[in-house]
XYZ file of N, CA and C in Angstrom:
765
model
N 36.332 124.902 41.025
C 35.816 126.555 41.078
C 35.906 127.253 40.029
N 34.200 127.658 40.168
C 33.389 128.496 38.720
C 34.005 130.051 38.957
N 34.689 130.616 37.507
C 35.371 131.663 37.909
C 33.838 132.738 38.175
N 34.598 133.834 38.901
C 33.453 134.987 39.286
C 33.347 135.672 38.159
N 32.136 135.918 37.473
C 31.995 136.456 36.227
C 31.362 137.911 36.451
N 31.651 138.011 37.418
C 31.284 140.258 38.188
C 32.454 140.735 37.517
N 33.468 140.282 37.340
C 34.487 140.929 36.907
C 34.665 141.623 35.615
N 33.566 140.824 34.721
C 33.345 141.167 33.274
C 31.845 141.177 33.047
N 30.836 141.505 33.757
C 29.520 141.914 33.611
C 29.499 143.307 32.971
N 28.888 143.171 32.071
C 28.419 144.466 31.278
C 27.111 145.197 32.102
N 27.578 146.037 32.921
C 26.783 146.712 34.076
C 25.676 147.958 33.074
N 25.891 148.253 32.100
C 24.877 149.226 31.280
C 23.916 148.037 30.697
N 23.655 146.900 30.867
C 22.404 146.024 30.033
C 21.541 145.604 31.109
N 20.669 144.794 30.467
C 20.072 144.310 31.813
C 20.639 143.015 31.860
N 19.788 142.227 33.313
C 20.681 140.961 33.525
C 20.381 139.770 32.273
N 21.732 138.777 32.094
C 22.766 139.319 32.518
C 23.503 139.398 31.117
N 24.871 139.779 31.002
C 25.229 140.057 30.345
C 26.966 139.805 30.577
N 28.089 139.305 29.745
C 29.118 139.453 30.105
C 30.263 139.257 29.281
N 31.250 139.963 29.293
C 32.308 140.095 28.125
C 33.341 139.969 28.484
N 34.415 139.069 27.946
C 35.743 138.537 28.296
C 36.539 138.874 26.637
N 37.443 139.993 26.830
C 38.032 140.565 25.746
C 39.391 139.209 25.018
N 39.805 138.742 26.134
C 41.072 138.056 25.660
C 40.561 136.511 25.925
N 39.524 135.908 25.490
C 38.780 134.262 25.617
C 39.951 133.261 25.311
N 40.448 133.594 23.952
C 41.108 132.815 23.494
C 42.596 133.167 22.814
N 43.344 132.857 22.560
C 44.777 133.077 22.121
C 44.999 133.184 21.008
N 45.833 134.331 19.862
C 45.852 134.281 18.570
C 45.868 132.841 18.210
N 47.104 132.295 18.360
C 47.226 131.010 18.077
C 46.017 130.124 17.742
N 45.251 130.181 19.031
C 43.930 129.042 19.238
C 42.662 129.928 18.241
N 43.019 131.289 17.834
C 41.998 131.757 17.138
C 42.504 131.386 15.376
N 43.695 131.433 15.098
C 44.064 131.048 13.641
C 44.116 129.500 13.536
N 44.299 128.821 14.760
C 43.489 126.811 14.389
C 42.037 127.168 13.799
N 41.254 127.406 14.901
C 40.073 127.427 14.587
C 39.617 128.112 13.248
N 40.282 129.005 12.943
C 39.788 129.523 11.626
C 40.000 128.635 10.278
N 41.087 127.631 10.489
C 41.502 127.362 9.603
C 40.920 126.055 9.951
N 40.009 125.495 10.794
C 39.337 124.376 10.954
C 38.043 124.644 10.589
N 37.543 125.836 10.303
C 36.298 126.690 9.567
C 36.238 126.271 8.330
N 37.291 126.786 7.811
C 37.765 127.141 6.230
C 38.120 125.634 5.618
N 38.222 124.468 6.531
C 38.536 123.511 5.746
C 37.028 122.295 6.027
N 36.574 122.985 6.570
C 35.360 122.201 6.762
C 34.659 121.982 5.041
N 34.288 120.298 5.155
C 33.586 120.109 3.416
C 32.828 121.230 3.230
N 32.294 121.780 1.889
C 31.604 122.591 1.428
C 30.260 122.276 1.252
N 29.703 120.923 1.385
C 28.271 120.447 1.714
C 28.259 121.262 3.117
N 28.881 121.423 4.196
C 28.604 121.776 5.715
C 28.105 123.152 5.686
N 28.562 123.716 4.676
C 28.122 125.632 4.624
C 26.685 125.388 4.169
N 25.648 126.393 4.799
C 24.407 126.541 4.067
C 24.469 128.031 3.786
N 24.512 128.701 2.081
C 24.626 129.740 1.874
C 23.363 130.164 2.241
N 23.313 131.318 3.110
C 22.061 132.288 3.221
C 22.234 133.411 2.162
N 21.297 134.542 2.326
C 21.089 135.841 1.322
C 22.406 136.898 1.877
N 22.513 136.957 3.059
C 23.190 137.924 3.942
C 24.409 137.108 4.398
N 25.046 135.557 4.561
C 25.848 135.148 5.447
C 25.282 133.767 4.790
N 26.907 133.158 5.284
C 26.577 131.752 5.256
C 27.232 131.309 6.464
N 26.558 129.835 6.812
C 26.815 129.451 8.195
C 27.224 128.024 8.175
N 27.403 127.533 9.327
C 27.714 125.933 9.144
C 26.890 125.655 10.910
N 26.065 124.314 10.593
C 25.515 123.821 11.800
C 26.425 122.573 12.419
N 26.586 122.753 13.720
C 27.208 121.498 14.132
C 26.422 121.147 15.293
N 26.074 119.759 15.440
C 26.276 118.708 14.852
C 25.645 118.523 13.745
N 24.048 119.220 13.977
C 23.383 118.711 12.910
C 22.000 120.071 12.819
N 21.387 120.424 12.012
C 19.991 121.388 12.119
C 19.439 120.497 13.218
N 18.173 121.393 13.853
C 16.765 120.745 14.254
C 16.040 120.691 13.606
N 15.260 119.430 14.045
C 14.350 118.973 12.977
C 13.259 119.526 13.003
N 11.862 119.211 12.742
C 10.386 120.610 12.646
C 9.930 120.296 13.769
N 10.790 119.441 15.162
C 10.165 119.783 16.160
C 11.023 120.371 17.228
N 12.078 120.892 16.394
C 13.326 121.720 17.599
C 13.709 120.446 18.209
N 13.983 119.411 17.907
C 14.958 118.727 18.548
C 16.328 118.517 17.704
N 17.300 118.247 18.649
C 18.714 117.662 18.118
C 19.038 116.153 18.111
N 18.716 115.755 16.970
C 19.677 114.218 16.952
C 20.965 114.155 17.956
N 20.746 113.275 19.228
C 22.214 113.244 19.982
C 23.421 112.666 18.886
N 24.097 113.506 18.747
C 25.528 113.591 18.318
C 26.460 114.218 19.095
N 28.030 113.993 19.000
C 28.676 114.936 19.889
C 29.111 115.770 19.095
N 29.583 116.841 19.392
C 30.293 118.375 18.832
C 31.458 117.632 18.632
N 32.158 117.813 17.261
C 33.365 117.648 16.916
C 34.476 117.994 17.874
N 35.381 117.425 17.777
C 36.731 117.614 18.980
C 37.142 119.127 18.757
N 37.266 119.955 17.821
C 37.636 121.284 17.599
C 36.961 121.771 18.084
N 35.302 121.783 18.304
C 34.855 122.916 18.812
C 34.345 122.493 20.510
N 35.044 121.679 20.681
C 34.626 121.421 22.413
C 36.222 121.674 22.659
N 37.646 121.627 22.271
C 38.331 121.723 22.933
C 39.311 122.855 21.684
N 39.792 124.323 22.685
C 39.658 124.636 23.931
C 38.745 125.638 24.585
N 37.493 125.659 23.981
C 36.878 126.502 23.857
C 35.664 125.959 25.398
N 35.247 124.662 24.966
C 34.345 124.079 26.154
C 35.378 123.605 27.422
N 36.097 122.736 26.974
C 37.179 122.192 27.593
C 38.416 122.676 27.185
N 39.028 123.508 27.966
C 38.939 123.682 30.070
C 37.768 125.282 29.990
N 37.519 125.847 28.870
C 37.270 127.439 29.398
C 36.161 127.194 29.840
N 34.915 126.959 29.044
C 33.428 126.740 29.542
C 33.340 126.064 31.045
N 34.015 125.011 31.122
C 34.312 124.195 32.334
C 34.520 124.638 33.673
N 35.562 125.980 33.191
C 36.166 126.652 34.233
C 35.354 127.903 34.692
N 34.561 128.244 33.716
C 33.284 129.305 33.854
C 32.410 129.019 34.737
N 32.214 127.804 34.146
C 30.883 127.266 35.046
C 29.529 127.706 34.526
N 29.574 128.485 33.252
C 28.031 128.965 32.551
C 27.255 128.264 32.184
N 27.453 126.805 31.826
C 26.642 126.001 31.601
C 25.978 125.013 32.291
N 26.476 125.071 33.574
C 26.206 124.121 34.983
C 25.056 124.184 34.859
N 23.555 125.257 35.278
C 22.635 125.111 35.336
C 21.406 124.891 34.042
N 22.607 124.093 32.629
C 21.599 123.869 32.078
C 21.332 122.231 32.131
N 20.015 121.922 30.603
C 19.766 120.342 30.958
C 21.194 119.473 30.767
N 22.193 119.735 29.814
C 23.182 119.204 29.985
C 23.869 119.466 30.465
N 23.851 120.483 30.873
C 25.344 121.138 31.700
C 26.316 121.350 30.497
N 26.384 121.334 29.637
C 27.197 121.926 28.601
C 26.480 122.005 26.920
N 27.254 122.663 26.099
C 26.628 123.177 24.877
C 26.322 122.268 24.084
N 25.408 121.222 23.349
C 25.391 120.463 22.348
C 25.307 121.153 20.916
N 25.433 122.117 20.637
C 24.653 122.614 19.333
C 25.676 124.067 19.368
N 26.591 124.084 17.713
C 26.911 125.410 17.639
C 26.978 125.800 16.343
N 26.672 127.260 16.047
C 26.220 127.673 15.025
C 27.607 128.175 14.694
N 28.230 128.049 13.424
C 29.356 128.678 12.717
C 28.903 129.727 11.650
N 29.284 131.368 11.906
C 28.507 132.175 11.286
C 29.857 133.285 10.268
N 29.488 133.068 9.223
C 30.484 134.070 8.583
C 30.092 135.085 7.935
N 30.442 136.833 8.389
C 29.931 137.661 8.052
C 31.148 138.682 7.110
N 30.626 138.943 6.213
C 31.691 139.453 5.254
C 31.359 140.816 5.260
N 32.257 142.063 4.805
C 31.530 143.289 4.934
C 30.130 143.499 4.335
N 29.493 144.419 5.067
C 28.534 144.798 4.040
C 27.254 143.741 4.219
N 27.696 142.336 5.050
C 26.484 141.777 5.425
C 26.311 141.772 7.022
N 24.853 141.169 7.421
C 24.577 140.799 8.897
C 23.203 139.679 9.128
N 22.738 140.390 10.373
C 21.310 139.566 10.332
C 20.655 140.354 11.113
N 19.402 140.252 10.525
C 18.186 141.170 11.014
C 17.651 141.180 12.744
N 17.221 141.706 13.058
C 17.368 141.764 14.742
C 15.937 140.444 15.307
N 16.607 139.610 15.991
C 15.907 138.172 16.087
C 16.185 137.727 17.749
N 15.266 136.780 18.163
C 15.484 136.016 19.106
C 16.188 135.000 18.973
N 16.716 133.944 19.806
C 17.225 132.738 19.612
C 15.693 131.695 19.594
N 14.705 131.702 20.604
C 14.110 130.950 20.451
C 13.551 129.930 21.722
N 12.559 128.979 21.692
C 12.612 128.674 22.743
C 13.213 127.020 23.064
N 14.120 126.922 21.461
C 14.678 125.343 21.515
C 15.459 125.336 22.116
N 16.048 126.480 22.802
C 17.439 126.622 23.309
C 17.178 126.884 25.207
N 18.370 126.513 25.753
C 18.167 126.828 27.129
C 18.386 128.392 27.252
N 18.217 129.339 28.328
C 18.249 130.833 27.576
C 19.673 131.246 28.182
N 20.416 130.437 27.229
C 21.974 131.244 27.391
C 22.920 131.216 26.490
N 23.209 131.780 25.692
C 24.154 131.427 24.794
C 25.334 132.224 25.068
N 26.389 131.986 24.570
C 27.800 132.104 24.431
C 28.415 132.180 22.658
N 29.144 133.255 22.721
C 29.469 133.770 21.367
C 31.230 133.774 21.408
N 31.535 133.430 20.766
C 33.225 133.687 20.276
C 33.532 134.349 18.979
N 34.043 135.269 18.970
C 34.524 136.110 18.071
C 35.953 135.738 17.413
N 35.931 135.116 15.900
C 36.774 135.122 15.159
C 37.454 136.569 13.642
N 38.579 136.510 13.815
C 38.802 137.283 12.411
C 39.020 138.689 12.465
N 37.867 139.236 13.123
C 37.699 140.834 12.744
C 36.554 141.283 13.757
N 36.470 142.587 14.560
C 35.274 142.708 15.202
C 34.328 143.140 14.633
N 33.109 142.787 15.583
C 32.175 143.527 14.565
C 30.993 144.118 15.903
N 29.938 145.014 15.697
C 28.878 145.328 17.061
C 27.811 144.704 16.663
N 27.382 144.142 17.873
C 26.045 143.388 18.050
C 24.764 144.655 18.443
N 23.882 144.986 17.334
C 23.129 146.053 18.068
C 21.690 145.035 19.171
N 21.125 145.674 20.014
C 19.784 144.618 20.952
C 18.880 145.977 20.689
N 17.590 145.337 20.883
C 16.576 145.923 20.963
C 15.435 145.421 21.696
N 14.776 145.852 22.497
C 13.519 145.750 23.286
C 12.416 144.809 22.283
N 11.778 143.850 22.804
C 10.959 143.167 21.727
C 9.951 144.039 21.484
N 8.904 144.785 22.739
C 7.901 145.112 22.444
C 8.061 146.570 23.016
N 8.630 147.440 22.236
C 8.540 148.628 23.380
C 7.740 149.649 23.150
N 7.261 150.512 23.987
C 5.794 151.907 23.521
C 5.847 151.725 22.533
N 4.546 151.882 21.948
C 4.531 152.589 20.250
C 5.001 152.240 19.563
N 5.791 150.619 19.283
C 6.345 150.217 18.208
C 5.860 149.046 18.041
N 5.756 149.130 16.370
C 4.699 148.226 15.451
C 5.554 146.835 15.182
N 5.133 145.971 15.880
C 6.225 144.812 15.454
C 5.490 143.936 14.594
N 6.136 143.204 13.638
C 5.921 142.756 12.450
C 5.531 141.015 13.012
N 5.030 140.085 11.796
C 4.810 138.916 12.643
C 6.245 138.497 12.624
N 6.800 137.383 13.580
C 7.805 136.263 13.576
C 8.397 135.992 12.192
N 9.209 135.798 12.477
C 9.562 135.170 11.055
C 10.834 134.039 11.395
N 11.091 133.016 10.565
C 12.304 132.135 11.193
C 14.150 133.086 10.347
N 14.618 133.063 11.213
C 15.573 133.792 10.425
C 17.274 133.542 10.331
N 17.099 132.096 11.141
C 18.270 131.367 10.306
C 18.457 130.329 11.229
N 19.732 129.069 11.074
C 19.183 128.078 11.351
C 18.928 127.579 12.631
N 18.418 126.579 12.816
C 18.102 126.151 14.544
C 16.476 126.787 14.486
N 15.831 127.674 13.457
C 14.645 127.870 14.019
C 14.413 129.240 14.893
N 15.493 130.362 14.579
C 15.617 131.464 15.423
C 14.087 132.102 15.468
N 13.769 132.797 15.922
C 12.262 133.893 15.612
C 12.514 134.890 15.693
N 12.490 135.756 14.562
C 12.466 136.918 14.750
C 11.286 138.264 14.754
N 11.337 138.963 15.407
C 10.560 139.933 16.162
C 11.148 141.313 15.564
N 10.625 142.202 14.440
C 11.617 143.030 13.311
C 11.164 144.437 13.874
N 12.130 145.278 14.345
C 11.594 146.322 14.462
C 11.419 147.532 13.282
N 10.609 148.658 13.529
C 10.380 149.298 12.749
C 11.913 149.809 11.858
N 11.664 150.117 10.894
C 13.208 150.865 10.012
C 14.154 152.031 10.388
N 12.863 152.995 11.322
C 13.712 153.922 11.752
C 14.062 153.594 13.303
N 13.950 152.887 13.980
C 14.370 152.662 15.253
C 15.424 152.404 15.006
N 16.266 153.226 16.450
C 17.815 152.808 17.082
C 17.910 151.576 17.857
N 19.003 150.946 17.880
C 19.248 149.751 19.152
C 19.412 150.371 20.175
N 18.571 149.859 21.150
C 18.813 150.422 22.931
C 20.266 150.174 23.000
N 20.869 149.189 22.569
C 22.085 149.148 23.118
C 23.530 148.068 21.741
N 23.998 148.691 22.294
C 25.402 148.186 21.441
C 26.383 147.571 22.046
N 26.806 146.066 21.732
C 27.990 145.684 22.046
C 29.261 145.387 21.081
N 30.005 146.019 21.184
C 31.785 145.704 20.680
C 31.931 144.705 20.723
N 32.230 143.271 19.325
C 32.814 142.319 19.916
C 34.154 142.024 19.155
N 35.368 142.198 19.893
C 36.384 142.193 19.264
C 36.807 140.487 18.950
N 37.913 140.332 18.129
C 38.400 139.078 17.773
C 39.107 138.601 19.208
N 38.955 137.324 19.159
C 39.154 136.293 20.282
C 38.437 136.519 21.255
N 37.157 137.126 21.502
C 36.424 137.481 22.529
C 35.217 136.521 23.188
N 34.843 136.522 23.996
C 33.527 135.725 24.236
C 32.722 136.507 24.906
N 31.244 136.529 24.468
C 29.933 137.278 24.654
C 29.034 136.552 25.349
N 28.869 136.789 26.839
C 28.059 135.514 27.477
C 26.484 136.541 27.755
N 25.204 135.720 27.002
C 23.975 136.631 27.315
C 23.131 135.219 27.903
N 22.612 135.711 29.132
C 21.747 134.833 29.524
C 20.421 135.474 30.372
N 19.355 134.733 30.904
C 18.076 135.491 31.546
C 17.385 136.647 30.596
N 17.393 137.694 31.264
C 16.555 138.427 30.633
C 17.245 138.969 29.165
N 18.591 139.011 29.385
C 19.203 139.140 28.178
C 18.728 137.723 27.023
N 18.610 137.130 27.153
C 17.971 136.129 26.001
C 16.797 136.198 25.896
N 15.922 136.460 26.951
C 14.518 136.335 26.569
C 13.309 137.453 26.384
N 14.355 138.671 26.539
C 13.546 139.874 26.484
C 14.052 140.687 25.642
N 14.967 140.599 25.088
C 15.683 141.681 23.713
C 15.667 140.604 22.438
N 16.070 141.647 21.679
C 16.251 141.092 20.457
C 17.758 141.210 19.775
N 18.566 140.991 19.097
C 19.661 141.150 18.819
C 19.987 140.899 17.252
N 20.803 141.991 16.688
C 20.973 141.500 15.498
C 22.491 142.252 14.912
N 22.805 142.209 13.869
C 24.116 143.173 13.207
C 23.615 143.461 11.862
N 23.627 144.746 12.029
C 23.804 145.968 10.856
C 24.110 145.355 9.623
N 23.349 145.732 8.452
C 24.620 145.279 6.804
C 25.403 146.904 6.402
N 26.515 146.787 7.005
C 26.965 148.110 6.821
C 28.785 147.580 6.453
N 29.646 148.696 5.730
C 30.740 148.092 5.392
C 31.557 148.597 6.526
N 31.122 149.336 7.659
C 31.789 150.185 8.580
C 30.715 150.104 9.723
N 31.584 149.951 10.700
C 30.456 150.580 12.514
C 31.066 151.738 12.754
N 29.690 152.542 12.857
C 30.429 153.789 13.263
C 29.436 154.227 14.453
N 29.822 155.206 14.965
C 29.069 156.015 16.069
C 29.940 155.687 17.208
N 30.792 154.925 17.268
C 31.760 154.162 18.429
C 32.190 154.945 19.554
N 32.135 154.984 20.740
C 33.062 155.318 21.743
C 32.093 154.955 23.352
N 32.850 155.456 24.254
C 32.104 154.901 25.894
C 30.403 155.765 25.409
N 30.170 156.664 24.939
C 28.637 157.356 24.726
C 27.843 155.889 24.247
N 28.186 155.111 22.994
C 27.560 154.152 22.952
C 27.808 152.606 22.713
N 28.807 152.124 23.114
C 29.390 151.106 23.228
C 29.399 150.687 24.420
N 27.992 149.592 24.970
C 27.822 149.417 26.429
C 29.209 148.624 27.341
N 30.059 147.963 26.130
C 31.219 146.921 27.100
C 32.666 148.012 26.777
N 32.318 149.490 26.384
C 33.443 149.941 26.521
C 34.572 149.776 26.728
N 34.385 149.713 28.415
C 35.546 150.002 29.501
C 36.040 148.401 28.943
N 35.425 147.298 28.769
C 35.941 145.965 29.205
C 36.584 145.805 28.084
N 36.978 146.767 27.157
C 37.355 146.010 25.313
C 39.160 145.784 25.966
N 39.744 145.107 25.213
C 40.957 144.931 25.146
C 41.809 145.764 24.562
N 41.083 146.555 23.631
C 41.972 147.876 22.856
C 40.598 148.405 22.266
N 41.069 149.976 23.342
C 40.129 150.927 22.977
C 40.759 152.348 21.891
N 41.998 151.776 21.609
C 42.346 152.884 20.887
C 42.383 153.119 18.998
N 42.065 151.455 18.429
C 41.826 151.534 17.295
C 40.270 152.176 17.226
N 39.310 152.538 18.305
C 38.110 152.777 17.660
C 37.397 154.342 18.343
N 39.016 154.710 19.331
C 39.175 156.443 19.181
C 38.476 157.149 18.286
N 38.711 156.959 17.057
C 38.354 157.538 15.965
C 36.625 157.703 15.634
N 35.983 156.370 15.846
C 34.419 156.556 15.894
C 33.960 155.791 15.332
N 35.157 155.065 14.604
C 34.627 153.854 13.596
C 35.310 153.052 13.025
N 35.249 151.906 12.224
C 36.289 151.089 11.881
C 35.755 150.416 10.506
N 36.678 149.908 9.356
C 36.020 149.167 8.516
C 36.084 147.459 8.865
N 35.206 147.075 8.298
C 34.645 145.919 8.743
C 35.443 144.862 7.814
N 35.769 143.484 8.076
C 36.470 142.809 7.730
C 35.850 141.379 7.699
N 36.115 140.393 7.254
C 35.724 138.905 7.340
C 35.512 138.763 8.788
N 34.154 138.535 9.693
C 34.239 138.026 10.806
C 33.372 136.285 11.280
N 33.999 135.496 11.612
C 33.350 134.579 12.168
C 33.351 134.675 12.986
N 31.859 134.030 13.657
C 31.705 133.611 14.932
C 31.196 131.952 15.269
N 31.234 131.541 16.421
C 30.923 130.609 17.199
C 30.103 130.280 17.913
N 28.957 130.368 17.856
C 27.674 130.952 18.876
C 27.279 128.936 19.635
N 27.423 128.959 20.749
C 27.094 127.496 21.770
C 26.112 128.101 22.522
N 25.249 126.708 22.232
C 23.826 126.813 22.534
C 23.633 125.265 23.016
N 22.718 125.284 24.374
C 22.267 124.018 24.341
C 20.794 123.714 24.306
N 20.250 122.732 23.050
C 18.860 122.604 22.632
C 18.411 121.670 23.910
N 17.559 122.201 23.869
C 16.752 121.333 25.100
C 15.949 119.720 24.882
N 15.961 119.584 23.557
C 15.225 118.420 23.326
C 16.209 117.571 22.246
N 16.778 116.848 22.807
C 17.623 115.896 22.167
C 16.800 114.139 22.279
N 16.772 113.994 20.568
C 16.333 112.444 20.558
C 17.169 111.416 19.902
N 17.766 110.397 20.229
C 18.170 109.780 19.787
C 17.626 108.468 17.840
N 19.264 108.289 17.687
C 18.583 107.928 16.383
C 17.679 106.943 16.427
N 17.910 105.825 17.244
C 17.025 104.812 17.574
C 15.682 105.206 17.568
N 15.131 105.838 18.691
C 14.148 106.774 18.270
C 13.410 107.387 17.224
N 14.222 108.216 16.645
C 13.401 109.057 15.266
C 12.994 107.735 14.342
N 14.177 106.636 14.296
C 13.411 105.610 13.412
C 12.362 104.699 13.685
N 11.931 104.747 15.101
C 10.943 104.098 15.334
C 9.898 105.031 15.317
N 10.012 105.983 15.162
C 9.004 106.903 15.184
C 8.733 107.436 13.647
N 9.837 107.127 12.838
C 9.424 107.631 11.329
C 8.718 105.958 10.653
N 9.320 104.902 11.624
C 8.459 103.492 11.066
C 7.361 103.688 11.284
N 6.726 104.068 12.509
C 5.590 104.258 13.201
C 4.083 105.309 12.274
N 4.510 105.701 11.475
C 4.116 106.853 10.456
C 2.998 105.981 9.457
């Protein structure tokens, strides 16, 4: 039976967002971090503000994913059994995530506000490892805001809409290490999300952090700020269009 997510709903946000602070154990976190670090160097893509791994592969120019299973360490214990117990991907076309981005954010690094785009089913589940970080949320087209042209912000051809520099986020979510953040529906389609490039996250408290009451530990943030450390995220999504190798070769041969 699927877990009732209502107990972990972030009620201050538009539908739907959920936060589970103790999603994995410390032992599982350490094991996952070791798997990330032991990946072959060619698996890493170095960007100007962070580096990432893409599993099982990047999307092609048609926003399609070449059919291939995720490695075992990205399936268990995250997908099996926890995602299956939660039932969060039950309505997705493949009923399970088939694509994972592993992002590493060092202190001072971040990502500009963006949306994940139409290549994916409108649900994203992110596991945080190593350190906490604040995720900033923006409405796509607020009244009077000038939106610049969209851009490809990260692997998987995520599409960005860049808010004006003086615009503050509408919502802020503090993601603790070992936590799971689920965003779907309007949270996925109507809002941009980004991470500020800073060495410390500030102005923390129940007045600014939407999931404050759902945090595992609030005491470390009572002073209103914390210094960033290296945070790794595992972002699980379902790519809508999947092609088999044979079909891809047939297509290329006919060109």
